[in-house]
Short mmCIF file of C-alpha atoms in Angstrom, two decimals:
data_model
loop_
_atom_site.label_atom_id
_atom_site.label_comp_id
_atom_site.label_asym_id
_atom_site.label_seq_id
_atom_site.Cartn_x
_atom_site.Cartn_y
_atom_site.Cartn_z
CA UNK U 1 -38.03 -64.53 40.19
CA UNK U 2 -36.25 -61.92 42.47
CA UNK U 3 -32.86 -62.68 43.04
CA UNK U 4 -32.17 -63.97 46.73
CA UNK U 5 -29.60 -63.69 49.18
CA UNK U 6 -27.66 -65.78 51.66
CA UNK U 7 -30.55 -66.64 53.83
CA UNK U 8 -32.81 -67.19 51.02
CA UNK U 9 -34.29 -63.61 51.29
CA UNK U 10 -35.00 -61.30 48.38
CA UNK U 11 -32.43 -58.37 47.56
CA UNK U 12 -33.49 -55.13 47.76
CA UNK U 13 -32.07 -52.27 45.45
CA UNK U 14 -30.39 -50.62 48.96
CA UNK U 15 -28.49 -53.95 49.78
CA UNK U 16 -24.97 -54.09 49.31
CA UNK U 17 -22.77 -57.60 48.94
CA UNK U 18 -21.40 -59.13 51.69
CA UNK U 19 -18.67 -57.74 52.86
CA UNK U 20 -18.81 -54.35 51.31
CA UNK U 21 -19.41 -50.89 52.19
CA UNK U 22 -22.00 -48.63 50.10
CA UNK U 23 -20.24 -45.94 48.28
CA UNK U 24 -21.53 -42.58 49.05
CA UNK U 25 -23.00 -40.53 46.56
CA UNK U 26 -20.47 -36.93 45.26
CA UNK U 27 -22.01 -33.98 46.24
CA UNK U 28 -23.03 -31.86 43.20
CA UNK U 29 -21.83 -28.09 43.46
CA UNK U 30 -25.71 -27.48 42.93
CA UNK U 31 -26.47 -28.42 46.14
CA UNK U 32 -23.73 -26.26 47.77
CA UNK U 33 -25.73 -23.59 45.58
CA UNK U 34 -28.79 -24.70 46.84
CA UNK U 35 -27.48 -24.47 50.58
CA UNK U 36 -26.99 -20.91 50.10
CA UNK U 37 -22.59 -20.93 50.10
CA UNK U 38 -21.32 -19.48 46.87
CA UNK U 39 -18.66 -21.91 44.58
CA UNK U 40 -14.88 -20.77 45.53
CA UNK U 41 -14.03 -20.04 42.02
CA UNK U 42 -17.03 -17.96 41.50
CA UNK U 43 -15.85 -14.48 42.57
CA UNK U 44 -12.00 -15.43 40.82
CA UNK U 45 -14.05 -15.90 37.69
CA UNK U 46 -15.57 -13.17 37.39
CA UNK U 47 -12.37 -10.77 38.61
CA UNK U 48 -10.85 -12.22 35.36
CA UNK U 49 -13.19 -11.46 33.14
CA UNK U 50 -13.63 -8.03 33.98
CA UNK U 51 -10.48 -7.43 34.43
CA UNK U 52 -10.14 -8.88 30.87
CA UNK U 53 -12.69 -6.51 29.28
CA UNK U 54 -10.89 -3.91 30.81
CA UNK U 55 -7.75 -4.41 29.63
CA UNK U 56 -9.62 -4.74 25.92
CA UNK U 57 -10.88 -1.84 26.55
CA UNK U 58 -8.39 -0.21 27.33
CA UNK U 59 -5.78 -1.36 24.63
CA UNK U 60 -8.49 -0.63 21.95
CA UNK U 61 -8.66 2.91 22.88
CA UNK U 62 -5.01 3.34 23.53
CA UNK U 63 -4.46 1.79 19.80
CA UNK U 64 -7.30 4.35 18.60
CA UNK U 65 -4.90 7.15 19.91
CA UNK U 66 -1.84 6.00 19.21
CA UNK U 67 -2.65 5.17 15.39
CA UNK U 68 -1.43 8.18 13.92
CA UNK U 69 2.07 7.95 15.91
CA UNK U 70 2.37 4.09 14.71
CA UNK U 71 1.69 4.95 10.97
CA UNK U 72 4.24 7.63 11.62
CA UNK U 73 6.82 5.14 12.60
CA UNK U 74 5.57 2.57 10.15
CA UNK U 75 6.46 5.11 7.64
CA UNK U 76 9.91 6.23 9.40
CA UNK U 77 10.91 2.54 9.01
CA UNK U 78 10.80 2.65 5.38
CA UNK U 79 12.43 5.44 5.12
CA UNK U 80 15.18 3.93 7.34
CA UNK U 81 15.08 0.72 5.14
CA UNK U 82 15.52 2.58 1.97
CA UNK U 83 18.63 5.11 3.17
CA UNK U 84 20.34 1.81 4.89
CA UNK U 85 22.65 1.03 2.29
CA UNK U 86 24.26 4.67 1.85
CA UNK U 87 24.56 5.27 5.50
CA UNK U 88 26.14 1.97 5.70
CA UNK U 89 28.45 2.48 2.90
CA UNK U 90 29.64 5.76 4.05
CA UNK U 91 30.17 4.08 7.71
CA UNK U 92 31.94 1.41 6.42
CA UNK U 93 34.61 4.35 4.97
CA UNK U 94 35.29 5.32 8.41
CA UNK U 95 32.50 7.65 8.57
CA UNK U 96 30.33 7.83 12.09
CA UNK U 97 26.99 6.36 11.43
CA UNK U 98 25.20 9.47 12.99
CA UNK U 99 27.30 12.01 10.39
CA UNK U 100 26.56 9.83 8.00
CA UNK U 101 23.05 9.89 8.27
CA UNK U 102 23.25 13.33 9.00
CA UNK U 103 24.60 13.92 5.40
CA UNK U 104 22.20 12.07 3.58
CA UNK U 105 19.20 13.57 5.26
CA UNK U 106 20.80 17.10 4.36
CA UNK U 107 21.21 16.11 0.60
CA UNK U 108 17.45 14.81 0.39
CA UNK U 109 16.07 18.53 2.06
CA UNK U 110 18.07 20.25 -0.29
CA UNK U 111 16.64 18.29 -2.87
CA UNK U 112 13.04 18.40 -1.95
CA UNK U 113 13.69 22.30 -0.89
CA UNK U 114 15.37 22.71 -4.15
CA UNK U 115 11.90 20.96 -6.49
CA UNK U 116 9.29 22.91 -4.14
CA UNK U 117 11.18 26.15 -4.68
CA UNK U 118 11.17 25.53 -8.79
CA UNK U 119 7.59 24.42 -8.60
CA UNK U 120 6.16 27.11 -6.51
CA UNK U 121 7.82 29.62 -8.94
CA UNK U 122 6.90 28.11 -11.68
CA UNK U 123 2.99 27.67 -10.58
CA UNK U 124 3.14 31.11 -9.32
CA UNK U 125 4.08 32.55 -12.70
CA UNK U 126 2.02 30.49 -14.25
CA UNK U 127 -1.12 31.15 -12.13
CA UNK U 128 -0.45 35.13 -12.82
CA UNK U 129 0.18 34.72 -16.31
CA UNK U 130 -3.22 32.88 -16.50
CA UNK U 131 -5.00 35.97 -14.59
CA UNK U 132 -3.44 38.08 -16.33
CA UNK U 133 -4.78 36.43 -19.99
CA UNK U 134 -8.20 35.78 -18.41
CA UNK U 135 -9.57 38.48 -20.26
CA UNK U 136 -8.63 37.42 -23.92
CA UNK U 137 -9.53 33.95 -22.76
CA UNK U 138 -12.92 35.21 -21.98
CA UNK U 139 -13.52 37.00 -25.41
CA UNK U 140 -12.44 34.31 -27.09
CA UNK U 141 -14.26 31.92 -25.93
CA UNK U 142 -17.56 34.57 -25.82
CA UNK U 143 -17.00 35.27 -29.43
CA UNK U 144 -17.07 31.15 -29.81
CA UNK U 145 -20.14 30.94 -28.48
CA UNK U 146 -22.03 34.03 -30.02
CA UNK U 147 -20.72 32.47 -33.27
CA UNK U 148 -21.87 28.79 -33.04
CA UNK U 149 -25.03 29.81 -30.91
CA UNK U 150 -25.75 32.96 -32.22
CA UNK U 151 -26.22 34.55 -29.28
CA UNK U 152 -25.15 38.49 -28.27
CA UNK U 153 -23.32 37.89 -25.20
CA UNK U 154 -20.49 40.78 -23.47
CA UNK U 155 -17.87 40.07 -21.05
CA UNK U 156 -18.98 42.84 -19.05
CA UNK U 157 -22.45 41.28 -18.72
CA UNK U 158 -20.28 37.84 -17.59
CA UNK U 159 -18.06 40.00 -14.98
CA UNK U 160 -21.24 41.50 -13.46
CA UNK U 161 -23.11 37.91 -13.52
CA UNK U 162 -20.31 36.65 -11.72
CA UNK U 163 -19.60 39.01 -9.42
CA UNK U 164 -22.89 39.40 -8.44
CA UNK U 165 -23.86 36.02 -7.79
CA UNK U 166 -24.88 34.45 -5.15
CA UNK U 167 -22.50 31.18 -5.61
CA UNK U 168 -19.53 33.63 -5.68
CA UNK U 169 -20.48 35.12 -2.28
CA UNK U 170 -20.88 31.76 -0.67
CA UNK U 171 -17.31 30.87 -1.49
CA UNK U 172 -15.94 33.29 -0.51
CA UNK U 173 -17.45 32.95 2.65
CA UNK U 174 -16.56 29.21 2.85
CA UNK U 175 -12.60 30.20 1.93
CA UNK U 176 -12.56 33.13 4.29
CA UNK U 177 -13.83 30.47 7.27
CA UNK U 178 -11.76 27.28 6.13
CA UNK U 179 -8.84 29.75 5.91
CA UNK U 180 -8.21 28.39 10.02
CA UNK U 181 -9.00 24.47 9.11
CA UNK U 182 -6.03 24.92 6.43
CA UNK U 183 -3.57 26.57 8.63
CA UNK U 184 -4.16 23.62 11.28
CA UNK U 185 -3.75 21.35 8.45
CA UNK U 186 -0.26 22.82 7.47
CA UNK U 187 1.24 22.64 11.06
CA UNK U 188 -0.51 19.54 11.61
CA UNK U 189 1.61 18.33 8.82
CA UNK U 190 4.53 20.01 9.36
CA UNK U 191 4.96 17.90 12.82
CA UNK U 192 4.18 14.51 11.48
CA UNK U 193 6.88 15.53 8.88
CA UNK U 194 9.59 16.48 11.90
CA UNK U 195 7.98 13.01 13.65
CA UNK U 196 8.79 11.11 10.52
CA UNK U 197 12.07 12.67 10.08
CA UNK U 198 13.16 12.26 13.59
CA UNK U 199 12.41 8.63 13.87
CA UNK U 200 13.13 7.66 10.67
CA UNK U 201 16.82 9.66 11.46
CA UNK U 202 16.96 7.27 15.30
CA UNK U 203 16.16 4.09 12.82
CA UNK U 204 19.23 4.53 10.56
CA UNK U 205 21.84 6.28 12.57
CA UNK U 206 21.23 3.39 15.21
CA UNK U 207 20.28 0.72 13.26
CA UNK U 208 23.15 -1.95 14.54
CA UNK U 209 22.11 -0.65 17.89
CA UNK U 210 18.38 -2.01 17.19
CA UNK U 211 19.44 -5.24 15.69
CA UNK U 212 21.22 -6.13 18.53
CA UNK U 213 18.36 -4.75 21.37
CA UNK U 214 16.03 -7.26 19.18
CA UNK U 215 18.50 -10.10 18.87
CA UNK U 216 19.28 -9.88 22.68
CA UNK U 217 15.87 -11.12 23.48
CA UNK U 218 15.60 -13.91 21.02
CA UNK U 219 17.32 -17.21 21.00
CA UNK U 220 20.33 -17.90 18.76
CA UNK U 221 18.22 -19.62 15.89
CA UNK U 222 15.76 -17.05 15.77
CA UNK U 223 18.21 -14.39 15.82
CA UNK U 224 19.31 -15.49 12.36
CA UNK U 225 15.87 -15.23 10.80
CA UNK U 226 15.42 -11.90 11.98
CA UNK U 227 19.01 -10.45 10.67
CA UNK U 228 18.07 -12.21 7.62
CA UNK U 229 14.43 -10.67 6.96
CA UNK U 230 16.03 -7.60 7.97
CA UNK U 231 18.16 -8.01 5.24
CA UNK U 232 16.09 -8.40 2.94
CA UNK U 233 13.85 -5.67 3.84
CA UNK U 234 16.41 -3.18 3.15
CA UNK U 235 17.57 -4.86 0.09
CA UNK U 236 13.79 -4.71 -1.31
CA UNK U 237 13.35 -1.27 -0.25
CA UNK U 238 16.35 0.06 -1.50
CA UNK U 239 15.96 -1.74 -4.97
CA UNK U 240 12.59 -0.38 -5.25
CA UNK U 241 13.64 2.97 -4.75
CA UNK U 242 16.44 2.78 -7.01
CA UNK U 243 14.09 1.39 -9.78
CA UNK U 244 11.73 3.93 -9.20
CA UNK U 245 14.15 6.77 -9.04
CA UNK U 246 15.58 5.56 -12.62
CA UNK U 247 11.99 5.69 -13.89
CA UNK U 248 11.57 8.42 -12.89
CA UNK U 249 14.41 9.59 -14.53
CA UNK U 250 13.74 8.47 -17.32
CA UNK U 251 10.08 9.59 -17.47
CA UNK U 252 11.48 13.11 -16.81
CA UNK U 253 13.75 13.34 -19.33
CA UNK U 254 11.04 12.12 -21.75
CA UNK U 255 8.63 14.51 -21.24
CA UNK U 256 11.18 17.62 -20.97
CA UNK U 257 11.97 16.95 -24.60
CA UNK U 258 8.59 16.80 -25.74
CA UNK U 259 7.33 20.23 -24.02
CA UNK U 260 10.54 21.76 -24.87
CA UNK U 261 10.09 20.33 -28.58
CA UNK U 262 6.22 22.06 -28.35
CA UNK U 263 7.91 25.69 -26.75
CA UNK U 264 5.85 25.23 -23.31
CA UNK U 265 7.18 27.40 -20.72
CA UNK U 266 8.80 25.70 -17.21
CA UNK U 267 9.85 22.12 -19.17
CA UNK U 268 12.47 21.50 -16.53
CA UNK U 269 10.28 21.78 -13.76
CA UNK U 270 7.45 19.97 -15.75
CA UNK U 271 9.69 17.22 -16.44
CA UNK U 272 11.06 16.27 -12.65
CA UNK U 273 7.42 16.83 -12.00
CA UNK U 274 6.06 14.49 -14.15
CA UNK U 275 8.83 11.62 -13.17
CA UNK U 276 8.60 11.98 -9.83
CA UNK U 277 5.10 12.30 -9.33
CA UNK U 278 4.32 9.56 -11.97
CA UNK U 279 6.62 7.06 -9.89
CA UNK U 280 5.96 7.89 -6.59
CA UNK U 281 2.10 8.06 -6.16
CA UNK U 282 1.20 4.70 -7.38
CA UNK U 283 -2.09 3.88 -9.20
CA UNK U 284 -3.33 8.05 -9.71
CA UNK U 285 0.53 9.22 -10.16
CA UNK U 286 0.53 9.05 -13.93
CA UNK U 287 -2.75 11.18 -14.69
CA UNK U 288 -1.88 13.44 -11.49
CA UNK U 289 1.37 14.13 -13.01
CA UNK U 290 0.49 14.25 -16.80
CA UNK U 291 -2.29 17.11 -15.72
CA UNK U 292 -0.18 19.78 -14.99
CA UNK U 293 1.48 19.93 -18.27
CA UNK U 294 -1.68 19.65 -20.18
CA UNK U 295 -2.90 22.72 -18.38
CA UNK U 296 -0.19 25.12 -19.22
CA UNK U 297 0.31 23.56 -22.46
CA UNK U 298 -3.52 24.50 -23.14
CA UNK U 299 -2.93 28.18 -22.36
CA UNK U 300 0.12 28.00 -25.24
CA UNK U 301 -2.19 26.50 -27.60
CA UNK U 302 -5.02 23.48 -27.29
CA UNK U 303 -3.46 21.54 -29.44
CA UNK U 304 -0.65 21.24 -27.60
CA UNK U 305 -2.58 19.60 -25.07
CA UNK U 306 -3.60 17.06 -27.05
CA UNK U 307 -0.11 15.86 -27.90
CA UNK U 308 0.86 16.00 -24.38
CA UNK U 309 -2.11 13.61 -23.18
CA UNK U 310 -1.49 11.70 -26.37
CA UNK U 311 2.48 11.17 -25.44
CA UNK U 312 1.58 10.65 -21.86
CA UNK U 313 -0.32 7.39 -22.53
CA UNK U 314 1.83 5.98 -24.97
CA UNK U 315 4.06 6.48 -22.93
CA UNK U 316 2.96 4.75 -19.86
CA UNK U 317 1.68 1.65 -22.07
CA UNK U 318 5.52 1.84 -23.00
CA UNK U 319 6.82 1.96 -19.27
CA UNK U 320 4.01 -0.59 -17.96
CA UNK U 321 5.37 -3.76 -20.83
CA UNK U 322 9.32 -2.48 -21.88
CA UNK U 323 10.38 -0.75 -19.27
CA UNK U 324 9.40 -1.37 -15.61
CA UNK U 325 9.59 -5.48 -16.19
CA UNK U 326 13.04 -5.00 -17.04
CA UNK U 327 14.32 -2.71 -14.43
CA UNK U 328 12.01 -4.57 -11.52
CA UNK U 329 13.48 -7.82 -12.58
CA UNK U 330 16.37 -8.03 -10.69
CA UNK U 331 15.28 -5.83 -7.19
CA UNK U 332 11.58 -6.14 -6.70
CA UNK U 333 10.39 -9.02 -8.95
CA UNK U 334 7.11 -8.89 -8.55
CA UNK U 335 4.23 -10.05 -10.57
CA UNK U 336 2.11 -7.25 -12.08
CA UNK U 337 -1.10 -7.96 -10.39
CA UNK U 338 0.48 -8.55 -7.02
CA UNK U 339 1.13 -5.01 -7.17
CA UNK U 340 -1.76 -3.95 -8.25
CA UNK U 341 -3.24 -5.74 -5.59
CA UNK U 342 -1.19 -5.00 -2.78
CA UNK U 343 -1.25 -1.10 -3.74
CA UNK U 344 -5.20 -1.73 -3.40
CA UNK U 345 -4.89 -3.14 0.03
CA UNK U 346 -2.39 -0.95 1.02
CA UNK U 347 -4.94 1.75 0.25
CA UNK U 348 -7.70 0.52 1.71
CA UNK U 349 -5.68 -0.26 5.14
CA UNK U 350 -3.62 3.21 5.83
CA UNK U 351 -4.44 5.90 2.49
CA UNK U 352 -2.10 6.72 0.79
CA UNK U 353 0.70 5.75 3.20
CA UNK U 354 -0.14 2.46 2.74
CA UNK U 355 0.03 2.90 -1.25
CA UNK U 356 3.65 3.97 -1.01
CA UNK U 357 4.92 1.03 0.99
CA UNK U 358 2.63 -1.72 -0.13
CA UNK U 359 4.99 -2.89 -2.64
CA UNK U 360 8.57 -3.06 -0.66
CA UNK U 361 6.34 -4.84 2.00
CA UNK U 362 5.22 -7.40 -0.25
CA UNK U 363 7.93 -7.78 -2.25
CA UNK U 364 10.05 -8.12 1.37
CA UNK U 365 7.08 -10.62 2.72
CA UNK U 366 7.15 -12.75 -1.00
CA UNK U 367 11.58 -13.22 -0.54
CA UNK U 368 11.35 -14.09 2.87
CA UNK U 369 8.72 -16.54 2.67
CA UNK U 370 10.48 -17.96 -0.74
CA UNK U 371 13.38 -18.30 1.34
CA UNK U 372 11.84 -21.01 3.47
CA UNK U 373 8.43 -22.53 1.61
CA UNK U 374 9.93 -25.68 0.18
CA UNK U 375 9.56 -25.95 -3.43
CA UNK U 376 8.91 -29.52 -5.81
CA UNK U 377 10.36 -29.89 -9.65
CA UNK U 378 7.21 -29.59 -11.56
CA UNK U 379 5.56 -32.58 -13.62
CA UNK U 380 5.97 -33.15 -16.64
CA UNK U 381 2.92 -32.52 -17.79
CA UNK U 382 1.58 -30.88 -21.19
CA UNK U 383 -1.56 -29.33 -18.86
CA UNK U 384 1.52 -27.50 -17.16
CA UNK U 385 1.91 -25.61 -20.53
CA UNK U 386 -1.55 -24.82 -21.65
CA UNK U 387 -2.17 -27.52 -23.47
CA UNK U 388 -5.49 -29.94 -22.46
CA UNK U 389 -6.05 -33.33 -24.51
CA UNK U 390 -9.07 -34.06 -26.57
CA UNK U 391 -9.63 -37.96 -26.53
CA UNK U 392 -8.72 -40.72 -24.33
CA UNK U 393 -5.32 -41.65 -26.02
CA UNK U 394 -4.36 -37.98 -26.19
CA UNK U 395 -0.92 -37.34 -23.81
CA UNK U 396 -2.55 -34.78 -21.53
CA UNK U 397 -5.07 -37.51 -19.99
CA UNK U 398 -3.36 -39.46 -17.34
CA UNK U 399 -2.87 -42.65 -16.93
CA UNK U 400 -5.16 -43.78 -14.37
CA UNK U 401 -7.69 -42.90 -16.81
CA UNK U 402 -6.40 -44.45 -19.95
CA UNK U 403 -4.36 -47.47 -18.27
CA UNK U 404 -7.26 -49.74 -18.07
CA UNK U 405 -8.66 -49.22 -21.58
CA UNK U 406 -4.97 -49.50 -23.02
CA UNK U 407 -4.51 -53.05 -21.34
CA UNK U 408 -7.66 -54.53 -22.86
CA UNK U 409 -6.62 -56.11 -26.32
CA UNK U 410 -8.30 -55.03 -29.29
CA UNK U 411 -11.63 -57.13 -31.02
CA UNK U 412 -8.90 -57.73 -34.44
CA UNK U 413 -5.98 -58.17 -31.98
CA UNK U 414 -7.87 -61.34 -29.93
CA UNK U 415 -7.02 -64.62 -30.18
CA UNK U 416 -10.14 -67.08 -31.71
#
């Protein structure tokens, strides 16, 4: 039966109680669409989002061009970082931080003047001696291979092959036209050198000056976190270049007495080469810098370069378990294959830039965060150590597993 009203009349689904007014329906934005009148916040909308993809657009490009100046500065950081503590401790004498830097920036050219000068001698009368013996080099080794082949070979036949072929004209065509490419390359890297250098020279001789511009913008408890990962950046930094500037050393001094023990010529050079090289291109260094002294010691005698290669990786098996863990300990302390790792990424992300200063990044990033990741005493456990049980009463099995077998009496132990 249909439900009736008042007057004993049926309710329609229109009729309202007595009493009360019928609520009016919202108007959907549709129908204002459907009117023809545009929503209000229509046109706003889409403003924002060009003027969003704009601005994208516009920062992705500007980052595109500006990469080369940030890895520049990235770079001049570092170098900041790691002459910190010598600027500082020659202000802190009385000196003025801008002299100060100004000195130790003067002793590292005259240092890096000093090795390029000793190494471009050195490969220059090397490289003549070599032309210069090309021609015994060449009978001997054509007399090597009429003897084992049996063959009647002459070196004027090889000089006339060889000049006469066409892969000898081609490169010399190649060389004459990349002769332009490699001058651009040289200035190119001449100015990100003076870039580096000049920043890198702003970043130490000012360096309170910058601590404070960053401070001023940060509140007081903030400003203490940054003066303290600051801190530890340049203690990382510095301690990895010391470490790596006594392995070096060290390295050096190893190798000098071995090529001067075998009479090589340039065992000085070859040495600071072969330390410096070795320490500070990480991952390739060691064969990179091991190479060089092979070569010369193979135009002494070719045996020669067979102890060298033989010295250089006992050697590095030596520095890679006795030495470096020791002398890392106490300024970079980091594991092994964190380095590894992180010189991987670092190579992968910015070349070979990135390769240099992965590891003071990391090792900056791992004492910072140690500094404030809270840290639990460890179980004890015998799983902690390595050691996994092998039955159900065994002490590595917990006791959530064994409790409820260990409160059940035994079938002798039961009363009757």
């Amino acid at each position: 039966m249909a439900p009736m009203d008042e007057r004993n009349e049926p309710l329609t689904r229109d009729a309202a109680p007595t009493g009360t007014t019928r609520p009016e329906r919202p108007t959907a934005p549709d129908a204002v669409a459907a009117g023809g009148r545009m929503p209000r916040w229509l046109p706003r909308a889409m403003v924002l989002a060009l003027a969003l993809i704009a601005a994208f657009q516009l920062g992705s490009w500007a980052f595109h061009q500006l990469t080369g100046l940030l890895i520049n500065v990235l770079i001049a950081f570092f170098l900041a970082l790691a002459i910190e503590p010598a600027v500082s401790r020659m202000a802190a004498r009385g000196m003025r931080r801008g002299l100060a830097t100004f000195l130790v920036f003067l002793g590292l050219t005259i240092a890096v003047a000093g090795f390029v000068a000793l190494l471009g001698s050195m490969l220059a009368g090397q490289i003549i001696k070599m032309v210069e013996g090309f021609p015994q080099y060449l009978d001997s080794l054509i007399n090597w291979i009429n003897e084992t082949f049996h063959t009647e070979l002459r070196r004027v036949d090889v000089q006339e092959g060889l000049l006469h072929s066409d892969w000898l004209r081609k490169y010399a065509q190649t060389s004459a036209a990349g002769v332009l490419d490699v001058s651009a390359q040289v200035l190119g890297g001449l100015f990100q050198l003076l870039t580096v250098g000049l920043f890198s020279f702003y970043f130490a001789a000012d360096g309170p000056r910058l601590r404070r511009a960053l401070c001023s913008v940060l509140p007081p408890a903030r400003q203490a976190e940054v003066l303290r990962a600051w801190e530890i950046a340049v203690d990382k930094t510095g301690g990895y270049l010391y470490s790596r500037g006594l392995m070096a050393l060290i390295s050096g001094v190893a190798h000098y007495i071995l090529l001067q023990f075998l009479g090589v010529p340039y065992a000085p050079v070859l040495g600071v080469w072969v330390g410096l090289v070795s320490q500070f291109i990480p991952t390739i260094g060691t064969y990179l810098a091991g190479a060089l002294p092979m070569l010369i010691a193979f135009t002494v005698n070719p045996w020669y370069a067979v102890w060298v290669l033989a010295f250089v990786v006992v050697y590095q098996q030596f520095e890679n378990y006795m030495l470096q863990p020791k002398l890392t300990a106490r300024t970079v302390d980091i594991h092994p294959a964190v380095a590894f790792g992180s010189v991987i990424a670092g190579t992968a992300l910015l070349g070979a830039v990135g390769a240099l200063i992965a590891i003071p990044a990391v090792a900056t990033l791992q004492a910072f965060l140690g500094a404030y990741v809270k840290r639990y005493a460890v179980t004890d456990d015998p799983r902690v150590h390595g050691h996994r049980g092998r039955g159900p009463g065994s002490p590595g099995m917990p006791a959530r597993m064994r409790g409820p077998r260990a409160a059940q009496p035994r079938p002798e132990e039961s009363s009757p």
